[in-house]
Each structure stands twice: as structure tokens, then as C-alpha cells.
Short mmCIF file of C-alpha atoms in Angstrom, two decimals:
data_model
loop_
_atom_site.label_atom_id
_atom_site.label_comp_id
_atom_site.label_asym_id
_atom_site.label_seq_id
_atom_site.Cartn_x
_atom_site.Cartn_y
_atom_site.Cartn_z
CA MET A 1046 16.99 -11.13 -18.62
CA PRO A 1047 19.55 -12.29 -16.06
CA VAL A 1048 18.92 -14.92 -13.39
CA ARG A 1049 19.52 -13.49 -9.91
CA LYS A 1050 21.00 -15.66 -7.19
CA ALA A 1051 21.42 -15.77 -3.45
CA LYS A 1052 22.48 -18.55 -1.13
CA ALA A 1053 21.95 -19.60 2.43
CA VAL A 1054 23.89 -21.96 4.66
CA TRP A 1055 22.29 -23.34 7.85
CA GLU A 1056 24.28 -25.18 10.50
CA GLY A 1057 22.67 -27.21 13.26
CA GLY A 1058 19.10 -27.88 14.29
CA LEU A 1059 16.20 -25.47 14.08
CA ARG A 1060 16.25 -23.78 17.50
CA GLN A 1061 19.97 -23.89 18.28
CA GLY A 1062 21.28 -23.61 14.73
CA LYS A 1063 22.39 -20.54 12.84
CA GLY A 1064 22.80 -19.50 9.28
CA VAL A 1065 24.04 -16.91 6.81
CA MET A 1066 22.26 -15.56 3.74
CA GLU A 1067 24.30 -13.92 1.03
CA LEU A 1068 23.52 -12.19 -2.25
CA GLU A 1069 25.48 -13.14 -5.33
CA SER A 1070 26.33 -9.44 -5.84
CA GLN A 1071 27.96 -9.35 -2.38
CA ALA A 1072 25.81 -6.29 -1.60
CA PHE A 1073 24.40 -8.10 1.44
CA LYS A 1074 25.48 -10.91 3.74
CA GLY A 1075 23.57 -11.44 6.96
CA ALA A 1076 23.29 -13.87 9.82
CA TYR A 1077 19.94 -15.40 10.74
CA SER A 1078 18.67 -17.74 13.43
CA TYR A 1079 15.51 -19.05 15.04
CA PRO A 1080 15.37 -16.01 17.37
CA SER A 1081 15.88 -13.52 14.49
CA ARG A 1082 13.05 -15.15 12.54
CA PHE A 1083 10.43 -16.18 15.07
CA GLU A 1084 11.27 -13.93 18.02
CA GLU A 1085 12.98 -10.54 18.33
CA GLY A 1086 16.58 -11.78 18.14
CA GLU A 1087 19.47 -10.09 16.37
CA GLY A 1088 20.08 -10.77 12.70
CA THR A 1089 17.95 -10.89 9.61
CA ASN A 1090 15.39 -13.37 8.30
CA PRO A 1091 13.84 -14.42 4.99
CA GLU A 1092 10.73 -12.30 5.59
CA GLU A 1093 12.81 -9.15 6.07
CA LEU A 1094 14.55 -9.84 2.77
CA ILE A 1095 11.17 -10.40 1.09
CA ALA A 1096 10.07 -7.04 2.50
CA ALA A 1097 13.18 -5.33 1.10
CA ALA A 1098 12.67 -6.95 -2.29
CA HIS A 1099 8.99 -5.99 -2.38
CA ALA A 1100 9.63 -2.39 -1.30
CA GLY A 1101 12.38 -1.99 -3.90
CA CYS A 1102 10.39 -3.60 -6.68
CA PHE A 1103 7.22 -1.63 -5.97
CA SER A 1104 9.11 1.69 -5.76
CA MET A 1105 10.63 1.05 -9.19
CA ALA A 1106 7.33 -0.16 -10.66
CA LEU A 1107 5.51 2.94 -9.37
CA ALA A 1108 8.22 5.28 -10.67
CA ALA A 1109 8.09 3.60 -14.09
CA SER A 1110 4.29 3.74 -14.22
CA LEU A 1111 4.18 7.39 -13.17
CA GLU A 1112 6.79 8.30 -15.77
CA ARG A 1113 4.97 6.34 -18.48
CA GLU A 1114 1.78 8.28 -17.66
CA GLY A 1115 3.60 11.62 -17.97
CA PHE A 1116 4.26 12.25 -14.27
CA PRO A 1117 7.95 11.55 -13.59
CA PRO A 1118 8.36 11.39 -9.81
CA LYS A 1119 11.00 13.24 -7.84
CA ARG A 1120 10.99 10.53 -5.16
CA VAL A 1121 9.21 7.30 -4.22
CA SER A 1122 9.75 5.85 -0.75
CA THR A 1123 8.17 2.52 0.20
CA GLU A 1124 8.12 0.43 3.37
CA ALA A 1125 6.92 -3.18 3.16
CA ARG A 1126 5.65 -4.98 6.25
CA VAL A 1127 5.61 -8.77 5.94
CA HIS A 1128 3.40 -10.57 8.47
CA LEU A 1129 4.47 -14.09 9.48
CA GLU A 1130 1.78 -15.94 11.43
CA MET A 1131 0.91 -19.49 12.38
CA VAL A 1132 -1.79 -20.94 10.12
CA GLU A 1133 -2.88 -24.50 10.81
CA GLY A 1134 0.30 -25.00 12.81
CA LYS A 1135 2.62 -23.76 10.05
CA PRO A 1136 4.45 -20.43 9.80
CA THR A 1137 2.82 -18.58 6.89
CA ILE A 1138 3.24 -15.18 5.28
CA THR A 1139 -0.35 -13.98 5.60
CA ARG A 1140 -0.16 -10.34 4.67
CA ILE A 1141 2.09 -7.71 3.19
CA GLU A 1142 1.45 -4.01 3.64
CA LEU A 1143 3.06 -1.59 1.21
CA ILE A 1144 3.24 1.95 2.56
CA THR A 1145 4.53 4.41 0.01
CA GLU A 1146 4.97 8.12 -0.25
CA ALA A 1147 5.82 9.81 -3.51
CA GLU A 1148 6.70 13.31 -4.58
CA VAL A 1149 5.06 13.68 -7.98
CA PRO A 1150 4.66 17.18 -9.47
CA GLY A 1151 1.42 17.93 -11.30
CA ILE A 1152 -0.55 14.77 -10.48
CA THR A 1153 -4.00 14.66 -8.91
CA PRO A 1154 -4.57 12.44 -5.88
CA GLY A 1155 -7.08 10.32 -7.84
CA LYS A 1156 -4.70 9.71 -10.74
CA PHE A 1157 -1.91 8.91 -8.30
CA GLN A 1158 -4.04 6.28 -6.54
CA GLU A 1159 -5.02 4.74 -9.87
CA ILE A 1160 -1.41 4.46 -11.01
CA ALA A 1161 -0.22 3.20 -7.60
CA GLN A 1162 -2.82 0.40 -7.51
CA ALA A 1163 -1.89 -0.69 -11.04
CA ALA A 1164 1.81 -0.66 -10.09
CA LYS A 1165 1.07 -2.87 -7.07
CA GLU A 1166 -0.69 -5.41 -9.29
CA GLY A 1167 2.03 -5.32 -11.95
CA CYS A 1168 5.13 -5.32 -9.73
CA PRO A 1169 7.05 -8.58 -10.41
CA VAL A 1170 7.52 -9.27 -6.71
CA SER A 1171 3.79 -8.71 -6.01
CA ARG A 1172 3.04 -11.16 -8.79
CA ALA A 1173 5.55 -13.69 -7.43
CA LEU A 1174 3.93 -13.41 -4.00
CA GLY A 1175 0.48 -14.16 -5.36
CA GLY A 1176 0.00 -16.88 -2.74
CA VAL A 1177 -0.08 -14.28 0.02
CA LYS A 1178 -3.75 -13.80 0.91
CA GLU A 1179 -3.55 -10.03 1.23
CA ILE A 1180 -1.22 -7.38 -0.14
CA THR A 1181 -2.42 -3.92 0.81
CA LEU A 1182 -1.26 -0.52 -0.37
CA GLU A 1183 -1.33 2.80 1.44
CA ALA A 1184 -0.15 5.41 -1.02
CA ARG A 1185 0.16 9.13 -0.34
CA LEU A 1186 1.59 12.11 -2.10
CA ALA A 1187 4.29 14.07 -0.33
#
């Protein structure tokens, strides 16, 4: 499987500096700064990119799992909320909430929940983020 790459360049000190993160594919290039990460400033931040990666990965994992179980979905939409908090004086990702809605013909709510929970556990990004104390899932059928 291919190795995926991204790069970041930071110029200056922490509070007054600024940076740019860029995907190798050129699909995204975004500015980030202290205010965009730790306050409500303009620009992106690493946690937002983690959220995008987790939402995308989980949506694909759920679609694949549903299809494998005989329930190909029409649509899977996921929002990921990454919580960055101070823990022992250090910024820490403490929690990630996955909120997903799927349109899946012919599936029961119980079977959907079972497949969604398994997809959350098996999603490569969920597995990579195993150090996060809590990853929750709210899954509903459309």
C-alpha cells in the first residue's frame, strides 16, 4: 500500500509565528497559527485535519462493512469532533466524537448499530488514534 505524505512549515515563535500545512496530493493547503489552533482564529489546525481524516476513514469503513454484510448504503455522512484540552499542563486530544448518519435500505436499527460499532473499532484512523482516551459514536439511520 502507498505511503501518504503531508508537510508543514512553521515560521517564527509559538504565539507570533505562522505556518502552512500541505497535502502531497495538492488537494489541500492551509494556513495555521496559534490563534487558529488554541483560540478561534482564522485558518486550520492539526486537530481539524485529524477530524477530517477520521470522518473520511470512518465513513468508508462503515460503507465497506455494511456492503460486506449485504446492506450496501446509499449514503454515509460523518462529522468528527476532536476535543483538545489541557491535561497536566499539556495540550492533549482527549476525546473524539463520531456522529454519523447513513441511508441503508433494508437494515434493522440493531444490525446497523452492531456494524457501525465494529466499523469504529476497525477504522484505520480510529486504530491509529488509540491513545485518545475516548472515541464515541452516535450512529443513526436516515
